[in-house]
Amino acid sequence: MRLDKMLAHLGYGSRKEVKKIIRAGWVLVNDELVRDDDFHVSEADSVVVYDENVEMLTEQYFLMNKPAGTICSHDNKLFPSVYDLFDEQLLPKTQAFGRLDQDTQGVLILSSDGVLGHRLLSPKHHVKKVYQVDLLNSFDPKFISLIEKGIKIDKEEICAPATIEIVSDKRILLTLVEGKYHQVKRMMVACENEVTNLIRIQFGPIMLDPKLEPGQYRKLSEEEIELLRNHA
Ligand code: URA
Protein backbone atom coordinates (compact mmCIF):
# COMPACT_ATOMS: atom_id res chain seq x y z
CA MET A 1 0.00 0.00 0.00
CA ARG A 2 1.18 3.59 -0.62
CA LEU A 3 2.78 5.10 2.49
CA ASP A 4 0.42 8.11 2.52
CA LYS A 5 -2.65 5.86 2.12
CA MET A 6 -1.47 3.55 4.93
CA LEU A 7 -0.84 6.44 7.35
CA ALA A 8 -4.19 8.05 6.54
CA HIS A 9 -5.90 4.65 7.05
CA LEU A 10 -4.16 4.39 10.45
CA GLY A 11 -5.55 7.78 11.50
CA TYR A 12 -2.50 10.05 11.11
CA GLY A 13 -4.61 12.59 9.21
CA SER A 14 -6.15 13.12 5.80
CA ARG A 15 -4.15 12.12 2.71
CA LYS A 16 -3.17 15.80 2.32
CA GLU A 17 -2.04 16.14 5.95
CA VAL A 18 -0.12 12.89 5.82
CA LYS A 19 1.70 13.91 2.62
CA LYS A 20 2.90 17.04 4.48
CA ILE A 21 4.18 14.92 7.40
CA ILE A 22 6.07 12.64 4.99
CA ARG A 23 7.55 15.50 2.94
CA ALA A 24 8.62 17.29 6.13
CA GLY A 25 10.83 14.30 7.00
CA TRP A 26 8.94 12.85 9.96
CA VAL A 27 8.68 9.31 8.59
CA LEU A 28 11.23 6.48 8.60
CA VAL A 29 10.68 3.18 6.80
CA ASN A 30 13.05 0.40 7.89
CA ASP A 31 15.24 3.06 9.54
CA GLU A 32 15.57 5.10 6.34
CA LEU A 33 14.09 8.57 5.98
CA VAL A 34 11.38 8.54 3.31
CA ARG A 35 10.08 11.83 1.88
CA ASP A 36 8.31 10.25 -1.03
CA ASP A 37 4.56 9.84 -0.31
CA ASP A 38 3.96 7.26 -3.04
CA PHE A 39 6.60 4.98 -1.51
CA HIS A 40 5.04 1.51 -1.03
CA VAL A 41 4.96 -0.29 2.32
CA SER A 42 3.63 -3.62 3.57
CA GLU A 43 2.76 -4.96 7.02
CA ALA A 44 6.29 -6.44 7.20
CA ASP A 45 7.95 -2.98 7.10
CA SER A 46 8.88 -1.08 10.22
CA VAL A 47 7.51 2.44 10.05
CA VAL A 48 8.26 5.25 12.51
CA VAL A 49 6.31 8.53 12.62
CA TYR A 50 7.37 11.34 14.95
CA ASP A 51 9.84 8.94 16.64
CA GLU A 52 7.08 6.42 17.45
CA ASN A 53 6.71 2.94 16.00
CA VAL A 54 3.57 2.50 13.91
CA GLU A 55 1.51 -0.65 14.29
CA MET A 56 0.94 -1.64 10.66
CA LEU A 57 -2.63 -2.83 10.96
CA THR A 58 -4.64 -3.14 7.80
CA GLU A 59 -7.96 -4.26 9.35
CA GLN A 60 -9.51 -4.67 12.82
CA TYR A 61 -12.23 -7.16 13.81
CA PHE A 62 -13.75 -7.18 17.30
CA LEU A 63 -16.50 -8.98 19.16
CA MET A 64 -18.04 -6.94 21.99
CA ASN A 65 -20.65 -7.84 24.57
CA LYS A 66 -22.41 -4.49 24.30
CA PRO A 67 -23.72 -3.32 27.67
CA ALA A 68 -27.15 -1.76 28.12
CA GLY A 69 -26.96 2.01 28.52
CA THR A 70 -24.59 2.56 25.59
CA ILE A 71 -25.19 3.58 22.00
CA CYS A 72 -23.58 2.43 18.76
CA SER A 73 -22.93 5.90 17.34
CA HIS A 74 -20.11 8.34 18.09
CA ASP A 75 -22.58 10.95 19.34
CA ASN A 76 -22.20 10.31 23.08
CA LYS A 77 -24.11 13.30 24.43
CA LEU A 78 -27.05 11.30 25.86
CA PHE A 79 -25.42 7.91 26.49
CA PRO A 80 -21.82 6.70 26.46
CA SER A 81 -20.80 5.26 23.12
CA VAL A 82 -19.52 1.70 22.63
CA TYR A 83 -16.46 3.30 20.99
CA ASP A 84 -15.55 4.84 24.39
CA LEU A 85 -15.12 1.31 25.80
CA PHE A 86 -12.05 0.53 23.70
CA ASP A 87 -8.63 0.76 25.37
CA GLU A 88 -6.80 0.58 22.09
CA GLN A 89 -6.61 2.94 19.16
CA LEU A 90 -9.33 2.21 16.63
CA LEU A 91 -8.77 2.64 12.92
CA PRO A 92 -10.82 5.59 11.63
CA LYS A 93 -12.96 3.21 9.55
CA THR A 94 -13.76 0.81 12.40
CA GLN A 95 -17.47 0.76 13.11
CA ALA A 96 -20.26 -1.49 14.36
CA PHE A 97 -21.86 -3.85 11.86
CA GLY A 98 -25.43 -2.68 12.44
CA ARG A 99 -26.68 -1.03 15.59
CA LEU A 100 -28.20 -2.18 18.85
CA ASP A 101 -30.32 0.37 20.70
CA GLN A 102 -29.36 1.88 24.05
CA ASP A 103 -31.28 -0.73 26.11
CA THR A 104 -30.00 -3.77 24.23
CA GLN A 105 -27.07 -5.90 25.27
CA GLY A 106 -25.06 -8.60 23.53
CA VAL A 107 -23.18 -9.50 20.36
CA LEU A 108 -21.78 -6.53 18.50
CA ILE A 109 -19.22 -6.98 15.73
CA LEU A 110 -17.04 -3.96 15.03
CA SER A 111 -14.59 -3.83 12.16
CA SER A 112 -12.81 -1.60 9.66
CA ASP A 113 -13.70 -4.08 6.90
CA GLY A 114 -16.54 -2.11 5.35
CA VAL A 115 -16.93 -4.53 2.43
CA LEU A 116 -17.61 -7.43 4.81
CA GLY A 117 -19.96 -5.27 6.93
CA HIS A 118 -21.89 -4.18 3.88
CA ARG A 119 -22.31 -7.77 2.70
CA LEU A 120 -23.35 -9.07 6.14
CA LEU A 121 -25.95 -6.33 6.53
CA SER A 122 -27.34 -6.58 3.02
CA PRO A 123 -30.96 -7.85 3.10
CA LYS A 124 -29.99 -10.23 0.26
CA HIS A 125 -27.82 -12.30 2.59
CA HIS A 126 -30.46 -13.01 5.27
CA VAL A 127 -27.87 -13.14 8.06
CA LYS A 128 -29.55 -14.49 11.19
CA LYS A 129 -29.64 -12.43 14.36
CA VAL A 130 -30.87 -14.27 17.47
CA TYR A 131 -32.36 -12.31 20.39
CA GLN A 132 -33.25 -13.48 23.87
CA VAL A 133 -36.34 -11.46 24.75
CA ASP A 134 -37.74 -11.04 28.26
CA LEU A 135 -41.30 -9.80 28.39
CA LEU A 136 -43.54 -7.93 30.81
CA ASN A 137 -46.47 -10.31 30.24
CA SER A 138 -46.73 -13.98 29.28
CA PHE A 139 -46.23 -14.46 25.54
CA ASP A 140 -49.55 -15.21 23.87
CA PRO A 141 -49.10 -18.23 21.53
CA LYS A 142 -51.73 -16.84 19.15
CA PHE A 143 -48.97 -14.57 17.77
CA ILE A 144 -46.59 -17.43 16.84
CA SER A 145 -48.02 -18.00 13.37
CA LEU A 146 -48.14 -14.24 12.68
CA ILE A 147 -44.45 -13.92 13.55
CA GLU A 148 -43.62 -16.95 11.41
CA LYS A 149 -45.52 -15.51 8.44
CA GLY A 150 -44.27 -11.93 8.88
CA ILE A 151 -45.92 -9.70 11.45
CA LYS A 152 -47.13 -6.16 10.71
CA ILE A 153 -45.40 -3.70 13.09
CA ASP A 154 -46.75 -0.46 11.77
CA LYS A 155 -49.60 0.46 9.53
CA GLU A 156 -47.46 -0.19 6.47
CA GLU A 157 -44.41 -2.07 7.75
CA ILE A 158 -44.35 -5.84 7.52
CA CYS A 159 -41.50 -7.93 8.92
CA ALA A 160 -39.88 -10.81 7.08
CA PRO A 161 -40.86 -14.24 8.43
CA ALA A 162 -39.04 -14.88 11.72
CA THR A 163 -38.45 -17.92 13.91
CA ILE A 164 -39.70 -18.02 17.49
CA GLU A 165 -38.92 -20.40 20.32
CA ILE A 166 -40.79 -20.19 23.61
CA VAL A 167 -38.28 -20.62 26.44
CA SER A 168 -40.66 -19.90 29.32
CA ASP A 169 -43.78 -17.93 30.05
CA LYS A 170 -42.10 -14.54 29.72
CA ARG A 171 -38.97 -15.42 27.73
CA ILE A 172 -38.66 -16.17 24.00
CA LEU A 173 -35.87 -16.55 21.45
CA LEU A 174 -36.47 -14.65 18.26
CA THR A 175 -34.43 -15.18 15.09
CA LEU A 176 -34.58 -12.34 12.58
CA VAL A 177 -32.97 -12.02 9.15
CA GLU A 178 -33.33 -8.24 8.91
CA GLY A 179 -32.68 -5.21 11.12
CA LYS A 180 -35.52 -2.73 11.16
CA TYR A 181 -35.43 0.15 13.66
CA HIS A 182 -36.21 -1.19 17.18
CA GLN A 183 -37.59 -4.25 15.45
CA VAL A 184 -37.88 -6.65 18.40
CA LYS A 185 -39.51 -4.04 20.64
CA ARG A 186 -41.99 -3.11 17.90
CA MET A 187 -42.75 -6.76 17.15
CA MET A 188 -43.54 -7.32 20.82
CA VAL A 189 -45.83 -4.27 20.86
CA ALA A 190 -47.61 -5.85 17.88
CA CYS A 191 -47.95 -8.97 20.07
CA GLU A 192 -49.61 -6.82 22.78
CA ASN A 193 -46.55 -7.15 25.01
CA GLU A 194 -43.48 -5.20 26.10
CA VAL A 195 -39.78 -6.02 26.16
CA THR A 196 -38.18 -5.75 29.60
CA ASN A 197 -34.73 -7.07 28.65
CA LEU A 198 -33.17 -7.71 25.26
CA ILE A 199 -29.93 -9.56 24.55
CA ARG A 200 -28.57 -10.40 21.10
CA ILE A 201 -27.03 -13.83 21.61
CA GLN A 202 -25.95 -14.52 18.02
CA PHE A 203 -24.99 -12.61 14.88
CA GLY A 204 -24.64 -14.93 11.88
CA PRO A 205 -22.13 -17.61 12.92
CA ILE A 206 -20.84 -15.63 15.95
CA MET A 207 -22.30 -16.48 19.37
CA LEU A 208 -22.15 -14.36 22.50
CA ASP A 209 -18.88 -15.28 24.24
CA PRO A 210 -19.70 -16.24 27.87
CA LYS A 211 -16.20 -15.09 28.87
CA LEU A 212 -17.07 -11.50 27.91
CA GLU A 213 -18.83 -9.49 30.61
CA PRO A 214 -21.07 -6.66 29.32
CA GLY A 215 -18.69 -3.91 28.17
CA GLN A 216 -15.81 -6.28 27.41
CA TYR A 217 -14.53 -7.09 23.94
CA ARG A 218 -11.89 -9.20 22.23
CA LYS A 219 -10.39 -9.57 18.78
CA LEU A 220 -12.16 -12.03 16.50
CA SER A 221 -10.00 -15.06 15.70
CA GLU A 222 -8.91 -15.80 12.12
CA GLU A 223 -11.40 -18.72 12.09
CA GLU A 224 -14.26 -16.45 13.18
CA ILE A 225 -13.36 -13.86 10.51
CA GLU A 226 -13.33 -16.64 7.93
CA LEU A 227 -16.73 -17.87 9.17
CA LEU A 228 -18.14 -14.37 8.72
CA ARG A 229 -16.62 -14.09 5.23
CA ASN A 230 -18.14 -17.43 4.23
CA HIS A 231 -21.48 -16.29 5.60
CA ALA A 232 -21.69 -13.13 3.50
N1 URA B 1 -34.56 -4.85 18.14
C1 URA B 1 -34.66 -3.86 19.04
O1 URA B 1 -35.75 -3.50 19.46
N2 URA B 1 -33.53 -3.27 19.47
C2 URA B 1 -32.30 -3.64 19.04
O2 URA B 1 -31.29 -3.07 19.47
C3 URA B 1 -32.21 -4.69 18.10
C4 URA B 1 -33.35 -5.28 17.67
mmCIF file with all atom_site columns, N, CA and C in Angstrom, residues 1-8 10 12 18 21-22 25-36 39-57:
data_model
loop_
_atom_site.group_PDB
_atom_site.id
_atom_site.type_symbol
_atom_site.label_atom_id
_atom_site.label_alt_id
_atom_site.label_comp_id
_atom_site.label_asym_id
_atom_site.label_entity_id
_atom_site.label_seq_id
_atom_site.pdbx_PDB_ins_code
_atom_site.Cartn_x
_atom_site.Cartn_y
_atom_site.Cartn_z
_atom_site.occupancy
_atom_site.B_iso_or_equiv
_atom_site.pdbx_formal_charge
_atom_site.auth_seq_id
_atom_site.auth_comp_id
_atom_site.auth_asym_id
_atom_site.auth_atom_id
_atom_site.pdbx_PDB_model_num
ATOM 1   N N  . MET A 1 1  ? 0.856  -1.194 0.000  1.00 0.00 ? 1  MET A N  1
ATOM 2   C CA . MET A 1 1  ? 0.000  0.000  0.000  1.00 0.00 ? 1  MET A CA 1
ATOM 3   C C  . MET A 1 1  ? 0.895  1.248  0.000  1.00 0.00 ? 1  MET A C  1
ATOM 4   N N  . ARG A 1 2  ? 0.423  2.330  -0.635 1.00 0.00 ? 2  ARG A N  1
ATOM 5   C CA . ARG A 1 2  ? 1.182  3.588  -0.617 1.00 0.00 ? 2  ARG A CA 1
ATOM 6   C C  . ARG A 1 2  ? 1.340  4.063  0.825  1.00 0.00 ? 2  ARG A C  1
ATOM 7   N N  . LEU A 1 3  ? 2.494  4.630  1.130  1.00 0.00 ? 3  LEU A N  1
ATOM 8   C CA . LEU A 1 3  ? 2.780  5.103  2.485  1.00 0.00 ? 3  LEU A CA 1
ATOM 9   C C  . LEU A 1 3  ? 1.738  6.132  2.954  1.00 0.00 ? 3  LEU A C  1
ATOM 10  N N  . ASP A 1 4  ? 1.377  7.071  2.091  1.00 0.00 ? 4  ASP A N  1
ATOM 11  C CA . ASP A 1 4  ? 0.416  8.105  2.522  1.00 0.00 ? 4  ASP A CA 1
ATOM 12  C C  . ASP A 1 4  ? -0.961 7.494  2.778  1.00 0.00 ? 4  ASP A C  1
ATOM 13  N N  . LYS A 1 5  ? -1.335 6.499  1.957  1.00 0.00 ? 5  LYS A N  1
ATOM 14  C CA . LYS A 1 5  ? -2.646 5.860  2.122  1.00 0.00 ? 5  LYS A CA 1
ATOM 15  C C  . LYS A 1 5  ? -2.671 5.074  3.443  1.00 0.00 ? 5  LYS A C  1
ATOM 16  N N  . MET A 1 6  ? -1.557 4.357  3.699  1.00 0.00 ? 6  MET A N  1
ATOM 17  C CA . MET A 1 6  ? -1.471 3.551  4.928  1.00 0.00 ? 6  MET A CA 1
ATOM 18  C C  . MET A 1 6  ? -1.564 4.454  6.159  1.00 0.00 ? 6  MET A C  1
ATOM 19  N N  . LEU A 1 7  ? -0.830 5.571  6.164  1.00 0.00 ? 7  LEU A N  1
ATOM 20  C CA . LEU A 1 7  ? -0.842 6.436  7.352  1.00 0.00 ? 7  LEU A CA 1
ATOM 21  C C  . LEU A 1 7  ? -2.202 7.120  7.528  1.00 0.00 ? 7  LEU A C  1
ATOM 22  N N  . ALA A 1 8  ? -2.844 7.446  6.435  1.00 0.00 ? 8  ALA A N  1
ATOM 23  C CA . ALA A 1 8  ? -4.195 8.046  6.539  1.00 0.00 ? 8  ALA A CA 1
ATOM 24  C C  . ALA A 1 8  ? -5.165 6.998  7.086  1.00 0.00 ? 8  ALA A C  1
ATOM 25  N N  . LEU A 1 10 ? -4.454 4.623  9.033  1.00 0.00 ? 10 LEU A N  1
ATOM 26  C CA . LEU A 1 10 ? -4.162 4.393  10.453 1.00 0.00 ? 10 LEU A CA 1
ATOM 27  C C  . LEU A 1 10 ? -4.526 5.593  11.327 1.00 0.00 ? 10 LEU A C  1
ATOM 28  N N  . TYR A 1 12 ? -3.478 8.964  10.937 1.00 0.00 ? 12 TYR A N  1
ATOM 29  C CA . TYR A 1 12 ? -2.499 10.048 11.115 1.00 0.00 ? 12 TYR A CA 1
ATOM 30  C C  . TYR A 1 12 ? -2.941 11.351 10.458 1.00 0.00 ? 12 TYR A C  1
ATOM 31  N N  . VAL A 1 18 ? -1.143 13.914 5.711  1.00 0.00 ? 18 VAL A N  1
ATOM 32  C CA . VAL A 1 18 ? -0.119 12.886 5.819  1.00 0.00 ? 18 VAL A CA 1
ATOM 33  C C  . VAL A 1 18 ? 1.027  13.144 4.818  1.00 0.00 ? 18 VAL A C  1
ATOM 34  N N  . ILE A 1 21 ? 3.340  15.529 6.344  1.00 0.00 ? 21 ILE A N  1
ATOM 35  C CA . ILE A 1 21 ? 4.182  14.925 7.397  1.00 0.00 ? 21 ILE A CA 1
ATOM 36  C C  . ILE A 1 21 ? 5.349  14.172 6.739  1.00 0.00 ? 21 ILE A C  1
ATOM 37  N N  . ILE A 1 22 ? 5.030  13.437 5.664  1.00 0.00 ? 22 ILE A N  1
ATOM 38  C CA . ILE A 1 22 ? 6.072  12.639 4.988  1.00 0.00 ? 22 ILE A CA 1
ATOM 39  C C  . ILE A 1 22 ? 7.106  13.585 4.355  1.00 0.00 ? 22 ILE A C  1
ATOM 40  N N  . GLY A 1 25 ? 9.746  15.140 6.481  1.00 0.00 ? 25 GLY A N  1
ATOM 41  C CA . GLY A 1 25 ? 10.826 14.296 6.995  1.00 0.00 ? 25 GLY A CA 1
ATOM 42  C C  . GLY A 1 25 ? 10.553 13.672 8.352  1.00 0.00 ? 25 GLY A C  1
ATOM 43  N N  . TRP A 1 26 ? 9.270  13.456 8.665  1.00 0.00 ? 26 TRP A N  1
ATOM 44  C CA . TRP A 1 26 ? 8.941  12.851 9.957  1.00 0.00 ? 26 TRP A CA 1
ATOM 45  C C  . TRP A 1 26 ? 8.773  11.336 9.890  1.00 0.00 ? 26 TRP A C  1
ATOM 46  N N  . VAL A 1 27 ? 8.992  10.740 8.723  1.00 0.00 ? 27 VAL A N  1
ATOM 47  C CA . VAL A 1 27 ? 8.676  9.313  8.588  1.00 0.00 ? 27 VAL A CA 1
ATOM 48  C C  . VAL A 1 27 ? 9.911  8.501  8.175  1.00 0.00 ? 27 VAL A C  1
ATOM 49  N N  . LEU A 1 28 ? 10.150 7.422  8.941  1.00 0.00 ? 28 LEU A N  1
ATOM 50  C CA . LEU A 1 28 ? 11.227 6.479  8.603  1.00 0.00 ? 28 LEU A CA 1
ATOM 51  C C  . LEU A 1 28 ? 10.591 5.154  8.207  1.00 0.00 ? 28 LEU A C  1
ATOM 52  N N  . VAL A 1 29 ? 11.109 4.542  7.140  1.00 0.00 ? 29 VAL A N  1
ATOM 53  C CA . VAL A 1 29 ? 10.684 3.176  6.802  1.00 0.00 ? 29 VAL A CA 1
ATOM 54  C C  . VAL A 1 29 ? 11.931 2.314  6.858  1.00 0.00 ? 29 VAL A C  1
ATOM 55  N N  . ASN A 1 30 ? 11.903 1.286  7.666  1.00 0.00 ? 30 ASN A N  1
ATOM 56  C CA . ASN A 1 30 ? 13.051 0.399  7.894  1.00 0.00 ? 30 ASN A CA 1
ATOM 57  C C  . ASN A 1 30 ? 14.317 1.221  8.168  1.00 0.00 ? 30 ASN A C  1
ATOM 58  N N  . ASP A 1 31 ? 14.157 2.180  9.070  1.00 0.00 ? 31 ASP A N  1
ATOM 59  C CA . ASP A 1 31 ? 15.244 3.059  9.543  1.00 0.00 ? 31 ASP A CA 1
ATOM 60  C C  . ASP A 1 31 ? 15.769 4.051  8.507  1.00 0.00 ? 31 ASP A C  1
ATOM 61  N N  . GLU A 1 32 ? 15.137 4.137  7.362  1.00 0.00 ? 32 GLU A N  1
ATOM 62  C CA . GLU A 1 32 ? 15.570 5.097  6.335  1.00 0.00 ? 32 GLU A CA 1
ATOM 63  C C  . GLU A 1 32 ? 14.526 6.223  6.249  1.00 0.00 ? 32 GLU A C  1
ATOM 64  N N  . LEU A 1 33 ? 14.998 7.440  6.149  1.00 0.00 ? 33 LEU A N  1
ATOM 65  C CA . LEU A 1 33 ? 14.090 8.572  5.979  1.00 0.00 ? 33 LEU A CA 1
ATOM 66  C C  . LEU A 1 33 ? 13.419 8.492  4.601  1.00 0.00 ? 33 LEU A C  1
ATOM 67  N N  . VAL A 1 34 ? 12.099 8.599  4.599  1.00 0.00 ? 34 VAL A N  1
ATOM 68  C CA . VAL A 1 34 ? 11.375 8.545  3.314  1.00 0.00 ? 34 VAL A CA 1
ATOM 69  C C  . VAL A 1 34 ? 10.571 9.840  3.168  1.00 0.00 ? 34 VAL A C  1
ATOM 70  N N  . ARG A 1 35 ? 10.831 10.572 2.094  1.00 0.00 ? 35 ARG A N  1
ATOM 71  C CA . ARG A 1 35 ? 10.078 11.828 1.885  1.00 0.00 ? 35 ARG A CA 1
ATOM 72  C C  . ARG A 1 35 ? 9.135  11.711 0.693  1.00 0.00 ? 35 ARG A C  1
ATOM 73  N N  . ASP A 1 36 ? 9.033  10.494 0.201  1.00 0.00 ? 36 ASP A N  1
ATOM 74  C CA . ASP A 1 36 ? 8.311  10.246 -1.032 1.00 0.00 ? 36 ASP A CA 1
ATOM 75  C C  . ASP A 1 36 ? 6.950  9.626  -0.655 1.00 0.00 ? 36 ASP A C  1
ATOM 76  N N  . PHE A 1 39 ? 5.793  6.135  -1.903 1.00 0.00 ? 39 PHE A N  1
ATOM 77  C CA . PHE A 1 39 ? 6.604  4.979  -1.511 1.00 0.00 ? 39 PHE A CA 1
ATOM 78  C C  . PHE A 1 39 ? 5.645  3.864  -1.057 1.00 0.00 ? 39 PHE A C  1
ATOM 79  N N  . HIS A 1 40 ? 5.949  2.597  -1.418 1.00 0.00 ? 40 HIS A N  1
ATOM 80  C CA . HIS A 1 40 ? 5.038  1.511  -1.033 1.00 0.00 ? 40 HIS A CA 1
ATOM 81  C C  . HIS A 1 40 ? 5.533  0.761  0.201  1.00 0.00 ? 40 HIS A C  1
ATOM 82  N N  . VAL A 1 41 ? 4.614  0.462  1.104  1.00 0.00 ? 41 VAL A N  1
ATOM 83  C CA . VAL A 1 41 ? 4.963  -0.287 2.322  1.00 0.00 ? 41 VAL A CA 1
ATOM 84  C C  . VAL A 1 41 ? 4.025  -1.484 2.470  1.00 0.00 ? 41 VAL A C  1
ATOM 85  N N  . SER A 1 42 ? 4.497  -2.476 3.246  1.00 0.00 ? 42 SER A N  1
ATOM 86  C CA . SER A 1 42 ? 3.631  -3.616 3.566  1.00 0.00 ? 42 SER A CA 1
ATOM 87  C C  . SER A 1 42 ? 3.641  -3.782 5.082  1.00 0.00 ? 42 SER A C  1
ATOM 88  N N  . GLU A 1 43 ? 2.841  -4.739 5.569  1.00 0.00 ? 43 GLU A N  1
ATOM 89  C CA . GLU A 1 43 ? 2.765  -4.955 7.024  1.00 0.00 ? 43 GLU A CA 1
ATOM 90  C C  . GLU A 1 43 ? 4.100  -5.405 7.605  1.00 0.00 ? 43 GLU A C  1
ATOM 91  N N  . ALA A 1 44 ? 5.001  -5.933 6.729  1.00 0.00 ? 44 ALA A N  1
ATOM 92  C CA . ALA A 1 44 ? 6.288  -6.440 7.202  1.00 0.00 ? 44 ALA A CA 1
ATOM 93  C C  . ALA A 1 44 ? 7.284  -5.295 7.455  1.00 0.00 ? 44 ALA A C  1
ATOM 94  N N  . ASP A 1 45 ? 7.007  -4.096 6.923  1.00 0.00 ? 45 ASP A N  1
ATOM 95  C CA . ASP A 1 45 ? 7.950  -2.983 7.095  1.00 0.00 ? 45 ASP A CA 1
ATOM 96  C C  . ASP A 1 45 ? 7.814  -2.366 8.477  1.00 0.00 ? 45 ASP A C  1
ATOM 97  N N  . SER A 1 46 ? 8.980  -1.830 8.958  1.00 0.00 ? 46 SER A N  1
ATOM 98  C CA . SER A 1 46 ? 8.884  -1.078 10.224 1.00 0.00 ? 46 SER A CA 1
ATOM 99  C C  . SER A 1 46 ? 8.792  0.399  9.862  1.00 0.00 ? 46 SER A C  1
ATOM 100 N N  . VAL A 1 47 ? 7.739  1.033  10.381 1.00 0.00 ? 47 VAL A N  1
ATOM 101 C CA . VAL A 1 47 ? 7.506  2.442  10.054 1.00 0.00 ? 47 VAL A CA 1
ATOM 102 C C  . VAL A 1 47 ? 7.499  3.248  11.353 1.00 0.00 ? 47 VAL A C  1
ATOM 103 N N  . VAL A 1 48 ? 8.194  4.386  11.337 1.00 0.00 ? 48 VAL A N  1
ATOM 104 C CA . VAL A 1 48 ? 8.257  5.253  12.512 1.00 0.00 ? 48 VAL A CA 1
ATOM 105 C C  . VAL A 1 48 ? 7.761  6.643  12.096 1.00 0.00 ? 48 VAL A C  1
ATOM 106 N N  . VAL A 1 49 ? 6.799  7.175  12.876 1.00 0.00 ? 49 VAL A N  1
ATOM 107 C CA . VAL A 1 49 ? 6.314  8.530  12.615 1.00 0.00 ? 49 VAL A CA 1
ATOM 108 C C  . VAL A 1 49 ? 6.510  9.337  13.891 1.00 0.00 ? 49 VAL A C  1
ATOM 109 N N  . TYR A 1 50 ? 7.082  10.502 13.778 1.00 0.00 ? 50 TYR A N  1
ATOM 110 C CA . TYR A 1 50 ? 7.367  11.339 14.955 1.00 0.00 ? 50 TYR A CA 1
ATOM 111 C C  . TYR A 1 50 ? 8.069  10.526 16.048 1.00 0.00 ? 50 TYR A C  1
ATOM 112 N N  . ASP A 1 51 ? 9.060  9.738  15.682 1.00 0.00 ? 51 ASP A N  1
ATOM 113 C CA . ASP A 1 51 ? 9.842  8.937  16.642 1.00 0.00 ? 51 ASP A CA 1
ATOM 114 C C  . ASP A 1 51 ? 9.058  7.807  17.307 1.00 0.00 ? 51 ASP A C  1
ATOM 115 N N  . GLU A 1 52 ? 7.843  7.526  16.841 1.00 0.00 ? 52 GLU A N  1
ATOM 116 C CA . GLU A 1 52 ? 7.075  6.424  17.453 1.00 0.00 ? 52 GLU A CA 1
ATOM 117 C C  . GLU A 1 52 ? 6.834  5.319  16.442 1.00 0.00 ? 52 GLU A C  1
ATOM 118 N N  . ASN A 1 53 ? 6.965  4.063  16.907 1.00 0.00 ? 53 ASN A N  1
ATOM 119 C CA . ASN A 1 53 ? 6.706  2.940  15.999 1.00 0.00 ? 53 ASN A CA 1
ATOM 120 C C  . ASN A 1 53 ? 5.230  2.878  15.642 1.00 0.00 ? 53 ASN A C  1
ATOM 121 N N  . VAL A 1 54 ? 4.954  2.580  14.387 1.00 0.00 ? 54 VAL A N  1
ATOM 122 C CA . VAL A 1 54 ? 3.572  2.505  13.912 1.00 0.00 ? 54 VAL A CA 1
ATOM 123 C C  . VAL A 1 54 ? 3.161  1.041  13.845 1.00 0.00 ? 54 VAL A C  1
ATOM 124 N N  . GLU A 1 55 ? 2.007  0.717  14.427 1.00 0.00 ? 55 GLU A N  1
ATOM 125 C CA . GLU A 1 55 ? 1.507  -0.653 14.287 1.00 0.00 ? 55 GLU A CA 1
ATOM 126 C C  . GLU A 1 55 ? 0.823  -0.764 12.924 1.00 0.00 ? 55 GLU A C  1
ATOM 127 N N  . MET A 1 56 ? 1.398  -1.597 12.052 1.00 0.00 ? 56 MET A N  1
ATOM 128 C CA . MET A 1 56 ? 0.943  -1.640 10.658 1.00 0.00 ? 56 MET A CA 1
ATOM 129 C C  . MET A 1 56 ? -0.278 -2.544 10.510 1.00 0.00 ? 56 MET A C  1
ATOM 130 N N  . LEU A 1 57 ? -1.394 -2.053 10.995 1.00 0.00 ? 57 LEU A N  1
ATOM 131 C CA . LEU A 1 57 ? -2.629 -2.828 10.959 1.00 0.00 ? 57 LEU A CA 1
ATOM 132 C C  . LEU A 1 57 ? -3.413 -2.503 9.702  1.00 0.00 ? 57 LEU A C  1
#
